[in-house]
Amino acid sequence: MASTQPLKIGIIGAGIMGRAHAGFLAREEQTELAAVADPYTTALAEDAGVPHFTDHRQLLRMEKLDAVIVANPNAFHVSTAVDCLDAGVPVLLEKPAAASYAEAADLVAAAGRSSTPLLVGHHRRHHPAVRAARRLIGDGGLGRIVAVNGMWLTKKADSYFDQVWRREPGAGVMLINLVHDLDLIRHLCGEIVSIQARTSNSVRGFDVEDTAGVVFETESGALGSFIASDAATAPWGWDQATEDDPTYPYNPTSFCYSIAGTEASLSFPQLGRYYHEGPSDWTRPLSLRFEAKEAGDSYTNQLRHFAAVIRREAAPAVTAADAARTLAVVEAAARAAAEGCTVRVADVLGG
Ligand SMILES: NC(=O)c1ccc[n+]([C@@H]2O[C@H](COP(=O)([O-])OP(=O)(O)OC[C@H]3O[C@@H](n4cnc5c(N)ncnc54)[C@H](O)[C@@H]3O)[C@@H](O)[C@H]2O)c1
């Protein structure tokens, strides 16, 4: 029977995202922040008036928690999540699930051995427009997908990179940002099977890329392209187009994906469906209909889903294995960029 008590949730990693999660927990009646672990800052715990631990293992030992949210740097994701699973504490693990596909494979193995649930924080999958687009595509509303095009272009403040981990391997625009978009493309358009890529660090000059372009093929034979940069002043990308996170000002003329099928095409996130009344022919005018979507935002929907996962009322919508597959695509893109060739995702999956 579902408990009416708020779920007591700990946060591991109290930086930008950990603090954002604390805000989401406070907004929901069924959750409350119970404790924080972060080796370098006590600010969030002090602000929230909850116990603070410098080591997450101490938090797991000392506090009786219903679950934790892990939002520490990518390099610690797998070891931290495995500690939580070993302690029997359900986890919402921020994306990327790991800093590499090999590490993600360790997480998949640990999650497979454990009866404790783990949800990976690919929050965009819980967005109402994503849910509506997936339904429409699944119902054949676009016909067969032919092509998909996407952009994630924005300018991060230089101070964002004061945190050393964001300039080092394990970060970069592909693992921090494009990972979201490639995950959604898999979710909406089917598995990506091969990829070509170019990356550049010429604007910021860090070890990791600030800009990346990819061309890929899905298992059904659709082709796609995507360009991402954290060094460009531009309106096109999920964050500016969706109003999903008020941190990023909404730009109503922005968009992030165009998905083209044999029978119709979809603008995203507007969900404008372009189609011909009668037979398709480029000399005939296209009709435009906006698809309905539910109200809500992805972080709230994700947290509500996580609450159901904690209570064992739902299975995780994004498993370690699913998220690992997204990382395999990112890794294939990184190899393709380094070697200047096409990389099959199956070759990454196969080791
Ligand atoms: N879902 C999203 O859209 C989204 C958005 C931003 C960040 N993220 C993810 O959230 C994670 C954190 O990103 P951020 O931007 O908040 O970084 P951040 O640098 O602002 O915060 C990381 C925090 O982790 C702490 N930390 C370092 N080592 C730790 C350890 N071993 N155990 C616990 N805490 C430790 C740091 O002191 C810092 O407070 C990353 O994995 C990032 O990819 C996800």
Short mmCIF file of C-alpha atoms and ligand atoms in Angstrom, two decimals:
data_model
loop_
_atom_site.label_atom_id
_atom_site.label_comp_id
_atom_site.label_asym_id
_atom_site.label_seq_id
_atom_site.Cartn_x
_atom_site.Cartn_y
_atom_site.Cartn_z
CA MET A 1 0.00 0.00 0.00
CA ALA A 2 1.36 3.46 -0.92
CA SER A 3 2.67 5.46 2.01
CA THR A 4 1.20 8.93 2.55
CA GLN A 5 4.40 10.12 4.23
CA PRO A 6 6.68 12.22 2.00
CA LEU A 7 9.52 10.16 0.60
CA LYS A 8 12.82 11.07 2.30
CA ILE A 9 15.35 11.73 -0.42
CA GLY A 10 19.07 12.47 -0.15
CA ILE A 11 21.06 14.45 -2.71
CA ILE A 12 24.63 13.47 -3.54
CA GLY A 13 26.43 16.32 -5.27
CA ALA A 14 25.10 19.76 -4.34
CA GLY A 15 26.17 21.89 -7.29
CA ILE A 16 23.93 23.44 -9.94
CA MET A 17 21.91 20.31 -10.63
CA GLY A 18 21.81 19.08 -7.03
CA ARG A 19 20.39 22.45 -5.99
CA ALA A 20 17.86 22.29 -8.84
CA HIS A 21 16.74 18.83 -7.66
CA ALA A 22 16.33 20.22 -4.12
CA GLY A 23 13.92 22.77 -5.61
CA PHE A 24 11.96 20.04 -7.43
CA LEU A 25 11.75 17.98 -4.21
CA ALA A 26 10.42 20.99 -2.30
CA ARG A 27 7.71 21.63 -4.92
CA GLU A 28 6.31 18.12 -4.66
CA GLU A 29 4.16 17.15 -1.69
CA GLN A 30 5.18 13.49 -1.89
CA THR A 31 8.94 14.18 -1.55
CA GLU A 32 11.25 15.96 0.85
CA LEU A 33 14.97 16.60 0.97
CA ALA A 34 16.34 14.64 3.93
CA ALA A 35 20.14 15.02 3.71
CA VAL A 36 22.96 16.10 1.41
CA ALA A 37 26.41 14.68 0.65
CA ASP A 38 29.07 16.81 -1.00
CA PRO A 39 32.77 16.85 -0.14
CA TYR A 40 33.25 20.52 -0.97
CA THR A 41 30.15 22.53 -0.04
CA THR A 42 27.73 22.59 2.89
CA ALA A 43 25.63 25.46 1.47
CA LEU A 44 22.64 23.44 0.24
CA ALA A 45 22.35 21.42 3.47
CA GLU A 46 22.58 24.62 5.53
CA ASP A 47 19.98 26.40 3.38
CA ALA A 48 17.59 23.44 3.63
CA GLY A 49 18.33 22.76 7.32
CA VAL A 50 19.16 19.09 6.73
CA PRO A 51 22.19 16.97 7.75
CA HIS A 52 25.32 17.27 5.63
CA PHE A 53 27.93 14.59 4.93
CA THR A 54 31.24 14.97 3.15
CA ASP A 55 31.13 11.35 1.97
CA HIS A 56 28.05 9.79 0.35
CA ARG A 57 28.84 6.40 1.96
CA GLN A 58 28.46 8.06 5.36
CA LEU A 59 25.11 9.46 4.24
CA LEU A 60 23.98 5.99 3.16
CA ARG A 61 25.07 4.52 6.51
CA MET A 62 23.75 7.24 8.81
CA GLU A 63 20.44 8.31 7.26
CA LYS A 64 17.31 6.26 6.74
CA LEU A 65 16.45 7.33 3.21
CA ASP A 66 13.78 6.19 0.76
CA ALA A 67 16.01 7.14 -2.17
CA VAL A 68 18.85 9.34 -3.38
CA ILE A 69 19.46 11.61 -6.34
CA VAL A 70 23.05 11.48 -7.61
CA ALA A 71 24.20 14.75 -9.20
CA ASN A 72 27.96 14.68 -8.71
CA PRO A 73 30.49 14.98 -11.58
CA ASN A 74 30.17 12.38 -14.34
CA ALA A 75 33.36 10.52 -13.38
CA PHE A 76 31.80 9.51 -10.01
CA HIS A 77 28.39 8.45 -11.31
CA VAL A 78 28.95 4.70 -11.57
CA SER A 79 30.87 4.18 -8.34
CA THR A 80 28.36 6.30 -6.40
CA ALA A 81 25.31 4.62 -7.93
CA VAL A 82 26.76 1.17 -7.23
CA ASP A 83 27.31 2.15 -3.57
CA CYS A 84 23.64 3.21 -3.40
CA LEU A 85 22.42 -0.03 -4.98
CA ASP A 86 24.62 -2.04 -2.60
CA ALA A 87 23.01 -0.14 0.29
CA GLY A 88 19.55 -0.98 -1.10
CA VAL A 89 18.67 2.68 -1.71
CA PRO A 90 16.81 3.48 -4.97
CA VAL A 91 18.68 5.93 -7.21
CA LEU A 92 17.88 8.67 -9.67
CA LEU A 93 21.25 9.01 -11.41
CA GLU A 94 21.90 12.16 -13.40
CA LYS A 95 22.86 11.78 -17.02
CA PRO A 96 25.22 10.77 -18.50
CA ALA A 97 24.90 7.46 -16.66
CA ALA A 98 28.69 7.11 -16.84
CA ALA A 99 31.69 8.90 -18.27
CA SER A 100 32.22 6.13 -20.85
CA TYR A 101 30.41 3.14 -22.32
CA ALA A 102 32.80 0.72 -20.55
CA GLU A 103 31.90 2.24 -17.18
CA ALA A 104 28.22 2.16 -18.14
CA ALA A 105 28.55 -1.58 -18.74
CA ASP A 106 29.68 -1.95 -15.09
CA LEU A 107 26.58 -0.04 -14.02
CA VAL A 108 24.33 -2.25 -16.16
CA ALA A 109 25.87 -5.32 -14.49
CA ALA A 110 25.39 -3.87 -10.99
CA ALA A 111 21.79 -2.84 -11.74
CA GLY A 112 21.12 -6.32 -13.13
CA ARG A 113 22.38 -7.95 -9.90
CA SER A 114 20.38 -5.63 -7.66
CA SER A 115 16.72 -5.73 -6.72
CA THR A 116 16.92 -1.99 -5.94
CA PRO A 117 15.65 0.19 -8.79
CA LEU A 118 17.80 2.72 -10.66
CA LEU A 119 16.40 5.43 -12.93
CA VAL A 120 18.72 7.44 -15.18
CA GLY A 121 17.93 11.15 -15.37
CA HIS A 122 17.29 11.59 -19.07
CA HIS A 123 14.55 13.95 -17.94
CA ARG A 124 13.55 15.12 -21.40
CA ARG A 125 11.87 11.79 -22.07
CA HIS A 126 9.24 12.82 -19.53
CA HIS A 127 8.45 16.09 -21.35
CA PRO A 128 4.82 16.32 -22.55
CA ALA A 129 5.92 17.22 -26.11
CA VAL A 130 8.22 14.18 -26.21
CA ARG A 131 5.46 11.92 -24.98
CA ALA A 132 3.09 13.32 -27.64
CA ALA A 133 5.69 13.06 -30.43
CA ARG A 134 6.54 9.47 -29.48
CA ARG A 135 2.86 8.54 -29.49
CA LEU A 136 2.33 10.18 -32.89
CA ILE A 137 5.39 8.53 -34.45
CA GLY A 138 4.54 5.16 -32.89
CA ASP A 139 1.02 5.39 -34.29
CA GLY A 140 2.46 5.96 -37.78
CA GLY A 141 1.38 9.62 -37.89
CA LEU A 142 4.45 10.60 -39.94
CA GLY A 143 4.60 7.44 -42.05
CA ARG A 144 8.09 5.97 -42.23
CA ILE A 145 10.76 8.30 -40.77
CA VAL A 146 13.04 9.50 -43.58
CA ALA A 147 15.19 12.16 -41.97
CA VAL A 148 15.74 14.00 -38.70
CA ASN A 149 17.62 17.21 -38.14
CA GLY A 150 18.49 18.86 -34.84
CA MET A 151 20.33 21.71 -33.19
CA TRP A 152 21.57 22.44 -29.69
CA LEU A 153 23.39 25.75 -29.99
CA THR A 154 23.99 28.14 -27.11
CA LYS A 155 26.64 30.16 -25.34
CA LYS A 156 27.57 29.00 -21.84
CA ALA A 157 29.13 31.71 -19.64
CA ASP A 158 32.92 31.38 -19.43
CA SER A 159 32.57 31.01 -15.64
CA TYR A 160 30.68 27.71 -16.17
CA PHE A 161 34.07 26.23 -17.05
CA ASP A 162 35.72 27.37 -13.79
CA GLN A 163 34.80 23.86 -12.56
CA VAL A 164 37.79 21.87 -13.79
CA TRP A 165 35.79 18.67 -14.52
CA ARG A 166 33.78 20.52 -17.20
CA ARG A 167 36.97 21.12 -19.21
CA GLU A 168 38.32 17.59 -19.00
CA PRO A 169 37.67 14.25 -20.75
CA GLY A 170 34.41 12.87 -19.40
CA ALA A 171 32.73 16.24 -20.07
CA GLY A 172 32.50 18.28 -23.33
CA VAL A 173 29.44 19.25 -25.34
CA MET A 174 28.88 15.68 -26.55
CA LEU A 175 28.73 14.06 -23.09
CA ILE A 176 27.09 16.96 -21.26
CA ASN A 177 24.58 18.17 -23.86
CA LEU A 178 24.39 16.20 -27.12
CA VAL A 179 23.88 13.05 -25.01
CA HIS A 180 20.37 14.39 -24.22
CA ASP A 181 19.53 14.92 -27.88
CA LEU A 182 20.92 11.61 -29.13
CA ASP A 183 18.99 9.89 -26.35
CA LEU A 184 15.78 11.56 -27.52
CA ILE A 185 16.45 10.75 -31.15
CA ARG A 186 16.78 7.08 -30.17
CA HIS A 187 13.60 7.38 -28.12
CA LEU A 188 11.60 9.05 -30.91
CA CYS A 189 13.09 7.70 -34.13
CA GLY A 190 14.55 4.30 -33.21
CA GLU A 191 18.05 2.98 -32.56
CA ILE A 192 21.00 4.77 -34.14
CA VAL A 193 23.16 2.12 -35.80
CA SER A 194 26.05 4.10 -37.29
CA ILE A 195 27.48 7.58 -37.00
CA GLN A 196 29.99 9.99 -38.47
CA ALA A 197 31.20 13.06 -36.54
CA ARG A 198 33.44 16.10 -36.48
CA THR A 199 34.34 17.93 -33.28
CA SER A 200 36.10 21.20 -32.61
CA ASN A 201 37.61 22.88 -29.55
CA SER A 202 38.75 25.90 -31.52
CA VAL A 203 36.63 28.50 -29.67
CA ARG A 204 37.27 27.54 -26.04
CA GLY A 205 40.56 25.68 -26.51
CA PHE A 206 39.88 23.04 -23.80
CA ASP A 207 40.85 19.36 -24.03
CA VAL A 208 37.18 18.61 -24.70
CA GLU A 209 35.14 19.79 -27.68
CA ASP A 210 32.93 22.88 -27.57
CA THR A 211 31.26 22.08 -30.90
CA ALA A 212 30.23 18.83 -32.57
CA GLY A 213 28.42 17.82 -35.73
CA VAL A 214 27.12 14.30 -36.39
CA VAL A 215 25.49 12.42 -39.26
CA PHE A 216 23.83 9.11 -38.41
CA GLU A 217 21.62 6.30 -39.66
CA THR A 218 18.84 4.60 -37.69
CA GLU A 219 17.94 0.93 -37.78
CA SER A 220 14.98 1.67 -40.07
CA GLY A 221 17.28 3.44 -42.54
CA ALA A 222 16.40 7.05 -41.65
CA LEU A 223 19.28 9.53 -41.88
CA GLY A 224 19.89 12.29 -39.37
CA SER A 225 22.17 15.20 -38.67
CA PHE A 226 22.77 17.20 -35.54
CA ILE A 227 24.94 20.20 -34.67
CA ALA A 228 25.74 21.18 -31.08
CA SER A 229 27.86 23.93 -29.55
CA ASP A 230 28.24 25.56 -26.13
CA ALA A 231 30.15 28.45 -27.69
CA ALA A 232 27.57 29.92 -30.11
CA THR A 233 25.13 32.75 -29.48
CA ALA A 234 21.97 31.24 -30.94
CA PRO A 235 18.31 30.55 -30.15
CA TRP A 236 18.08 26.99 -31.46
CA GLY A 237 18.07 24.17 -28.95
CA TRP A 238 15.95 22.34 -26.41
CA ASP A 239 16.64 24.78 -23.59
CA GLN A 240 15.58 27.92 -25.47
CA ALA A 241 12.68 26.23 -27.28
CA THR A 242 10.82 24.31 -24.58
CA GLU A 243 10.42 26.55 -21.48
CA ASP A 244 11.38 23.36 -19.64
CA ASP A 245 13.82 25.09 -17.29
CA PRO A 246 13.27 28.76 -16.37
CA THR A 247 17.05 29.19 -16.01
CA TYR A 248 17.18 29.44 -19.80
CA PRO A 249 15.05 32.23 -21.28
CA TYR A 250 12.33 30.95 -23.58
CA ASN A 251 12.51 32.00 -27.21
CA PRO A 252 9.11 31.45 -28.84
CA THR A 253 10.51 31.45 -32.40
CA SER A 254 13.06 28.76 -31.54
CA PHE A 255 12.86 25.05 -32.27
CA CYS A 256 15.23 22.13 -31.88
CA TYR A 257 14.22 19.14 -34.05
CA SER A 258 12.59 18.59 -37.44
CA ILE A 259 11.43 15.04 -38.04
CA ALA A 260 10.46 14.18 -41.63
CA GLY A 261 8.44 11.12 -42.60
CA THR A 262 7.02 9.74 -45.82
CA GLU A 263 3.50 10.97 -44.94
CA ALA A 264 4.13 14.01 -42.73
CA SER A 265 6.74 16.01 -40.84
CA LEU A 266 6.89 17.31 -37.31
CA SER A 267 8.42 20.48 -35.86
CA PHE A 268 9.60 20.10 -32.31
CA PRO A 269 8.71 21.22 -29.67
CA GLN A 270 5.83 23.04 -31.40
CA LEU A 271 4.42 19.72 -32.61
CA GLY A 272 3.36 21.26 -35.91
CA ARG A 273 2.48 18.38 -38.23
CA TYR A 274 2.86 19.23 -41.94
CA TYR A 275 1.02 16.98 -44.37
CA HIS A 276 -0.86 16.92 -47.65
CA GLU A 277 -4.63 16.45 -47.80
CA GLY A 278 -4.72 13.64 -50.34
CA PRO A 279 -1.62 12.39 -52.16
CA SER A 280 1.76 13.92 -51.25
CA ASP A 281 3.25 16.09 -53.98
CA TRP A 282 5.64 19.02 -53.47
CA THR A 283 3.65 21.21 -55.87
CA ARG A 284 0.58 21.02 -53.60
CA PRO A 285 0.27 23.17 -50.46
CA LEU A 286 0.99 21.55 -47.12
CA SER A 287 -1.59 21.59 -44.36
CA LEU A 288 -0.43 22.28 -40.79
CA ARG A 289 -2.01 20.94 -37.64
CA PHE A 290 -0.65 21.33 -34.13
CA GLU A 291 -0.72 18.13 -32.12
CA ALA A 292 -2.09 18.23 -28.57
CA LYS A 293 0.13 17.67 -25.57
CA GLU A 294 -0.48 17.51 -21.85
CA ALA A 295 0.53 20.30 -19.49
CA GLY A 296 3.59 19.89 -17.28
CA ASP A 297 7.35 19.91 -17.34
CA SER A 298 9.86 17.14 -17.61
CA TYR A 299 11.53 17.54 -14.21
CA THR A 300 8.21 17.34 -12.34
CA ASN A 301 7.08 14.40 -14.45
CA GLN A 302 10.45 12.68 -13.90
CA LEU A 303 10.25 13.18 -10.12
CA ARG A 304 6.67 11.86 -10.00
CA HIS A 305 7.80 8.84 -11.99
CA PHE A 306 10.77 8.38 -9.63
CA ALA A 307 8.38 8.48 -6.65
CA ALA A 308 6.38 5.68 -8.28
CA VAL A 309 9.63 3.76 -8.91
CA ILE A 310 10.68 4.17 -5.26
CA ARG A 311 7.29 2.85 -4.15
CA ARG A 312 7.70 -0.05 -6.62
CA GLU A 313 4.56 1.08 -8.47
CA ALA A 314 6.43 1.58 -11.76
CA ALA A 315 9.51 0.18 -13.46
CA PRO A 316 12.21 2.76 -14.31
CA ALA A 317 11.41 4.43 -17.66
CA VAL A 318 15.13 4.88 -18.38
CA THR A 319 17.19 1.91 -17.22
CA ALA A 320 20.96 1.64 -16.93
CA ALA A 321 20.97 -0.54 -20.07
CA ASP A 322 18.95 1.99 -22.04
CA ALA A 323 21.18 4.88 -20.95
CA ALA A 324 24.28 2.79 -21.70
CA ARG A 325 23.05 2.41 -25.26
CA THR A 326 22.87 6.20 -25.56
CA LEU A 327 26.44 6.39 -24.26
CA ALA A 328 27.48 3.85 -26.87
CA VAL A 329 26.15 6.22 -29.53
CA VAL A 330 28.09 9.14 -28.03
CA GLU A 331 31.20 6.98 -27.84
CA ALA A 332 30.75 5.92 -31.45
CA ALA A 333 30.55 9.63 -32.36
CA ALA A 334 33.75 10.35 -30.41
CA ARG A 335 35.57 7.50 -32.18
CA ALA A 336 34.22 8.64 -35.55
CA ALA A 337 35.48 12.18 -34.88
CA ALA A 338 38.91 10.94 -33.76
CA GLU A 339 39.36 8.52 -36.66
CA GLY A 340 37.52 10.43 -39.40
CA CYS A 341 35.37 7.42 -40.32
CA THR A 342 31.91 5.92 -39.89
CA VAL A 343 31.55 3.92 -36.65
CA ARG A 344 28.93 1.24 -36.13
CA VAL A 345 27.34 1.41 -32.69
CA ALA A 346 27.42 -2.40 -32.59
CA ASP A 347 31.23 -2.21 -32.64
CA VAL A 348 31.16 -0.10 -29.46
CA LEU A 349 28.62 -2.44 -27.85
CA GLY A 350 30.78 -5.40 -28.76
CA GLY A 351 33.84 -3.90 -27.02
N1 LIG B 1 19.61 16.65 -16.49
C1 LIG B 1 20.20 17.76 -16.88
O1 LIG B 1 19.72 18.47 -17.74
C2 LIG B 1 21.48 18.19 -16.24
C3 LIG B 1 21.82 19.55 -16.20
C4 LIG B 1 23.02 19.91 -15.58
C5 LIG B 1 23.85 18.93 -15.05
N2 LIG B 1 23.49 17.63 -15.13
C6 LIG B 1 24.36 16.59 -14.60
O2 LIG B 1 24.42 16.75 -13.19
C7 LIG B 1 25.74 16.41 -12.73
C8 LIG B 1 26.28 17.59 -11.93
O3 LIG B 1 26.41 18.70 -12.80
P1 LIG B 1 26.47 20.18 -12.22
O4 LIG B 1 26.42 21.07 -13.39
O5 LIG B 1 25.51 20.34 -11.11
O6 LIG B 1 27.97 20.18 -11.62
P2 LIG B 1 28.55 21.05 -10.44
O7 LIG B 1 30.03 21.05 -10.61
O8 LIG B 1 27.81 22.35 -10.34
O9 LIG B 1 28.16 20.20 -9.14
C9 LIG B 1 28.76 18.99 -8.82
C10 LIG B 1 28.81 18.92 -7.30
O10 LIG B 1 29.32 17.65 -6.95
C11 LIG B 1 30.22 17.83 -5.87
N3 LIG B 1 31.11 16.69 -5.84
C12 LIG B 1 32.34 16.53 -6.40
N4 LIG B 1 32.79 15.30 -6.13
C13 LIG B 1 31.83 14.67 -5.42
C14 LIG B 1 31.72 13.39 -4.86
N5 LIG B 1 32.69 12.47 -5.00
N6 LIG B 1 30.57 13.09 -4.19
C15 LIG B 1 29.57 14.00 -4.06
N7 LIG B 1 29.65 15.24 -4.56
C16 LIG B 1 30.76 15.56 -5.23
C17 LIG B 1 30.89 19.17 -6.11
O11 LIG B 1 31.41 19.72 -4.91
C18 LIG B 1 29.72 19.97 -6.67
O12 LIG B 1 29.04 20.63 -5.62
C19 LIG B 1 26.55 16.08 -13.96
O13 LIG B 1 26.56 14.70 -14.12
C20 LIG B 1 25.79 16.72 -15.10
O14 LIG B 1 25.96 16.03 -16.33
C21 LIG B 1 22.31 17.26 -15.70
#
